[in-house]
Amino acid sequence: MKIALASDHAGYELKAAVAAFLRGRGVLFEDLGCGPGESVDYVDYGARAARAVVAGACDRAILVCGTGIGMAVVANKFRGIRATPCWSEFTAEVSRSHNDSNCLTLGGRTLSPDLARAIVRIWLETPFEGGRHARRTGKISDIEAENLK
Ligand code: RB5
């Protein structure tokens, strides 16, 4: 699995902690910015990572802004992206098992590095349950298709 990793300035430090965590676990990732000391718009970096997933260059994305909210709003504009802000081990687990999250969004100003690492680990390891949850995510795909008409 290859992860598209991106942040704005408010998420930069937590993104660096997540990058080190992924590296330590041997998870392949591509850091799509931003760099240190920049002040940027989360929209640009969230869109860059979402496009990498939509294009198939990466399998999933992890996006960090101040709250995880702006990144989720942006990423969810892209067809096929199910971006989920997670703030606890439980939300990380159900974002995968129920929502088949392919884009984890985190808050650099709301999460400690320890909690963020726990969230990332669970999000990476938890499988989608399918069944009734697949029926529900299928309905989301139907809505996406409807919006293309
Ligand atoms: C940047 O100051 C902040 O607005 C941004 O990181 C994010 O929290 C938006 O949702």
CSV table of C-alpha atoms and ligand atoms in Angstrom, one decimal:
chain,number,residue,atom,x,y,z
A,1,MET,CA,0.0,0.0,0.0
A,2,LYS,CA,1.3,3.5,-0.9
A,3,ILE,CA,0.0,6.5,1.1
A,4,ALA,CA,-0.2,10.1,-0.2
A,5,LEU,CA,0.8,12.3,2.7
A,6,ALA,CA,0.1,16.0,2.8
A,7,SER,CA,-0.4,18.9,5.1
A,8,ASP,CA,-0.7,22.6,5.4
A,9,HIS,CA,1.4,24.7,7.7
A,10,ALA,CA,-0.9,23.9,10.7
A,11,GLY,CA,-0.4,20.2,10.1
A,12,TYR,CA,3.2,20.2,9.2
A,13,GLU,CA,4.7,19.1,12.5
A,14,LEU,CA,2.1,16.3,13.0
A,15,LYS,CA,2.7,15.2,9.4
A,16,ALA,CA,6.4,14.9,10.1
A,17,ALA,CA,5.6,12.7,13.1
A,18,VAL,CA,3.2,10.6,11.0
A,19,ALA,CA,5.9,10.3,8.3
A,20,ALA,CA,8.5,9.0,10.8
A,21,PHE,CA,5.9,6.6,12.1
A,22,LEU,CA,5.1,5.2,8.6
A,23,ARG,CA,8.8,5.0,7.8
A,24,GLY,CA,9.4,3.0,11.0
A,25,ARG,CA,6.7,0.6,10.1
A,26,GLY,CA,7.9,0.2,6.5
A,27,VAL,CA,4.8,1.7,5.0
A,28,LEU,CA,5.5,3.3,1.6
A,29,PHE,CA,4.4,6.9,1.3
A,30,GLU,CA,4.9,10.0,-0.8
A,31,ASP,CA,5.1,13.4,0.9
A,32,LEU,CA,3.3,15.8,-1.3
A,33,GLY,CA,4.0,18.9,0.9
A,34,CYS,CA,3.9,21.4,2.3
A,35,GLY,CA,7.4,22.0,3.3
A,36,PRO,CA,8.7,23.5,6.6
A,37,GLY,CA,8.2,27.2,7.2
A,38,GLU,CA,5.7,27.7,4.5
A,39,SER,CA,2.2,29.3,5.0
A,40,VAL,CA,-0.1,27.6,2.4
A,41,ASP,CA,-3.7,26.9,1.7
A,42,TYR,CA,-4.8,23.4,2.9
A,43,VAL,CA,-7.1,23.2,-0.2
A,44,ASP,CA,-4.1,22.9,-2.6
A,45,TYR,CA,-2.4,20.2,-0.6
A,46,GLY,CA,-5.5,18.2,0.1
A,47,ALA,CA,-6.5,18.3,-3.6
A,48,ARG,CA,-3.0,17.2,-4.6
A,49,ALA,CA,-3.1,14.1,-2.4
A,50,ALA,CA,-6.7,13.3,-3.4
A,51,ARG,CA,-5.8,13.5,-7.0
A,52,ALA,CA,-2.9,11.1,-6.4
A,53,VAL,CA,-5.5,8.6,-5.0
A,54,VAL,CA,-8.1,9.2,-7.7
A,55,ALA,CA,-5.3,8.7,-10.4
A,56,GLY,CA,-4.2,5.4,-8.8
A,57,ALA,CA,-0.7,6.7,-8.0
A,58,CYS,CA,-1.4,6.1,-4.3
A,59,ASP,CA,-3.9,3.8,-2.6
A,60,ARG,CA,-4.9,6.0,0.3
A,61,ALA,CA,-4.2,9.4,1.7
A,62,ILE,CA,-3.4,10.9,5.1
A,63,LEU,CA,-4.0,14.6,5.3
A,64,VAL,CA,-3.2,17.0,8.2
A,65,CYS,CA,-4.4,20.5,8.7
A,66,GLY,CA,-5.2,22.4,11.9
A,67,THR,CA,-8.3,20.4,12.6
A,68,GLY,CA,-8.6,17.8,9.9
A,69,ILE,CA,-11.8,19.4,8.9
A,70,GLY,CA,-10.7,21.5,5.9
A,71,MET,CA,-8.8,18.7,4.5
A,72,ALA,CA,-11.8,16.4,4.7
A,73,VAL,CA,-14.0,18.9,3.0
A,74,VAL,CA,-11.6,19.3,0.1
A,75,ALA,CA,-10.8,15.6,-0.3
A,76,ASN,CA,-14.5,14.6,-0.2
A,77,LYS,CA,-15.1,16.7,-3.4
A,78,PHE,CA,-13.2,14.1,-5.3
A,79,ARG,CA,-15.0,11.1,-6.8
A,80,GLY,CA,-14.3,7.9,-4.9
A,81,ILE,CA,-12.7,9.6,-1.9
A,82,ARG,CA,-14.1,8.8,1.5
A,83,ALA,CA,-12.2,11.2,3.7
A,84,THR,CA,-12.8,10.8,7.5
A,85,PRO,CA,-11.6,13.2,10.2
A,86,CYS,CA,-10.7,10.9,13.1
A,87,TRP,CA,-9.9,12.0,16.7
A,88,SER,CA,-9.9,8.8,18.7
A,89,GLU,CA,-9.0,5.1,18.4
A,90,PHE,CA,-12.7,4.3,18.0
A,91,THR,CA,-13.4,6.8,15.2
A,92,ALA,CA,-10.3,5.5,13.4
A,93,GLU,CA,-11.6,1.9,13.7
A,94,VAL,CA,-15.1,2.5,12.5
A,95,SER,CA,-13.9,4.9,9.7
A,96,ARG,CA,-12.4,1.8,8.2
A,97,SER,CA,-14.7,-1.0,9.3
A,98,HIS,CA,-18.0,0.9,8.5
A,99,ASN,CA,-17.0,3.7,6.1
A,100,ASP,CA,-14.2,2.1,4.1
A,101,SER,CA,-12.2,5.3,4.6
A,102,ASN,CA,-9.5,5.8,2.0
A,103,CYS,CA,-8.4,9.2,3.3
A,104,LEU,CA,-7.6,9.8,7.0
A,105,THR,CA,-7.6,13.5,8.1
A,106,LEU,CA,-6.0,14.6,11.3
A,107,GLY,CA,-5.8,17.8,13.3
A,108,GLY,CA,-2.3,19.1,14.0
A,109,ARG,CA,-3.8,21.5,16.5
A,110,THR,CA,-6.2,19.0,18.2
A,111,LEU,CA,-4.2,15.7,18.5
A,112,SER,CA,-1.1,14.7,20.4
A,113,PRO,CA,1.5,12.9,18.3
A,114,ASP,CA,0.9,9.8,20.5
A,115,LEU,CA,-2.8,9.7,19.8
A,116,ALA,CA,-2.2,10.5,16.1
A,117,ARG,CA,0.1,7.5,15.8
A,118,ALA,CA,-2.4,5.3,17.5
A,119,ILE,CA,-5.1,6.5,15.1
A,120,VAL,CA,-2.9,5.9,12.0
A,121,ARG,CA,-1.9,2.4,13.2
A,122,ILE,CA,-5.6,1.4,13.6
A,123,TRP,CA,-6.6,3.1,10.4
A,124,LEU,CA,-4.0,1.2,8.5
A,125,GLU,CA,-4.7,-2.2,10.1
A,126,THR,CA,-8.5,-2.3,10.3
A,127,PRO,CA,-10.3,-3.9,7.3
A,128,PHE,CA,-13.6,-2.9,5.8
A,129,GLU,CA,-16.4,-5.1,7.1
A,130,GLY,CA,-18.4,-5.0,3.9
A,131,GLY,CA,-22.0,-6.5,4.1
A,132,ARG,CA,-24.5,-3.8,5.1
A,133,HIS,CA,-21.7,-1.2,5.1
A,134,ALA,CA,-20.9,-2.0,1.5
A,135,ARG,CA,-24.6,-1.3,0.6
A,136,ARG,CA,-24.2,2.1,2.3
A,137,THR,CA,-20.9,3.1,0.7
A,138,GLY,CA,-22.5,1.9,-2.6
A,139,LYS,CA,-25.2,4.5,-2.1
A,140,ILE,CA,-22.6,7.1,-1.7
A,141,SER,CA,-21.1,6.0,-5.0
A,142,ASP,CA,-24.5,6.3,-6.6
A,143,ILE,CA,-24.9,9.9,-5.4
A,144,GLU,CA,-21.5,10.7,-6.9
A,145,ALA,CA,-22.6,9.2,-10.2
A,146,GLU,CA,-25.9,11.2,-10.0
A,147,ASN,CA,-23.9,14.4,-9.6
A,148,LEU,CA,-22.0,13.7,-12.8
A,149,LYS,CA,-25.2,13.6,-14.9
B,1,RB5,C1,-5.0,27.1,9.0
B,1,RB5,O1,-4.9,28.2,9.9
B,1,RB5,C2,-6.3,26.3,9.3
B,1,RB5,O2,-7.4,27.1,9.0
B,1,RB5,C3,-6.3,25.0,8.6
B,1,RB5,O3,-5.2,24.3,8.9
B,1,RB5,C4,-7.5,24.1,8.9
B,1,RB5,O4,-7.6,23.9,10.3
B,1,RB5,C5,-8.7,24.2,8.1
B,1,RB5,O5,-9.6,23.4,8.3
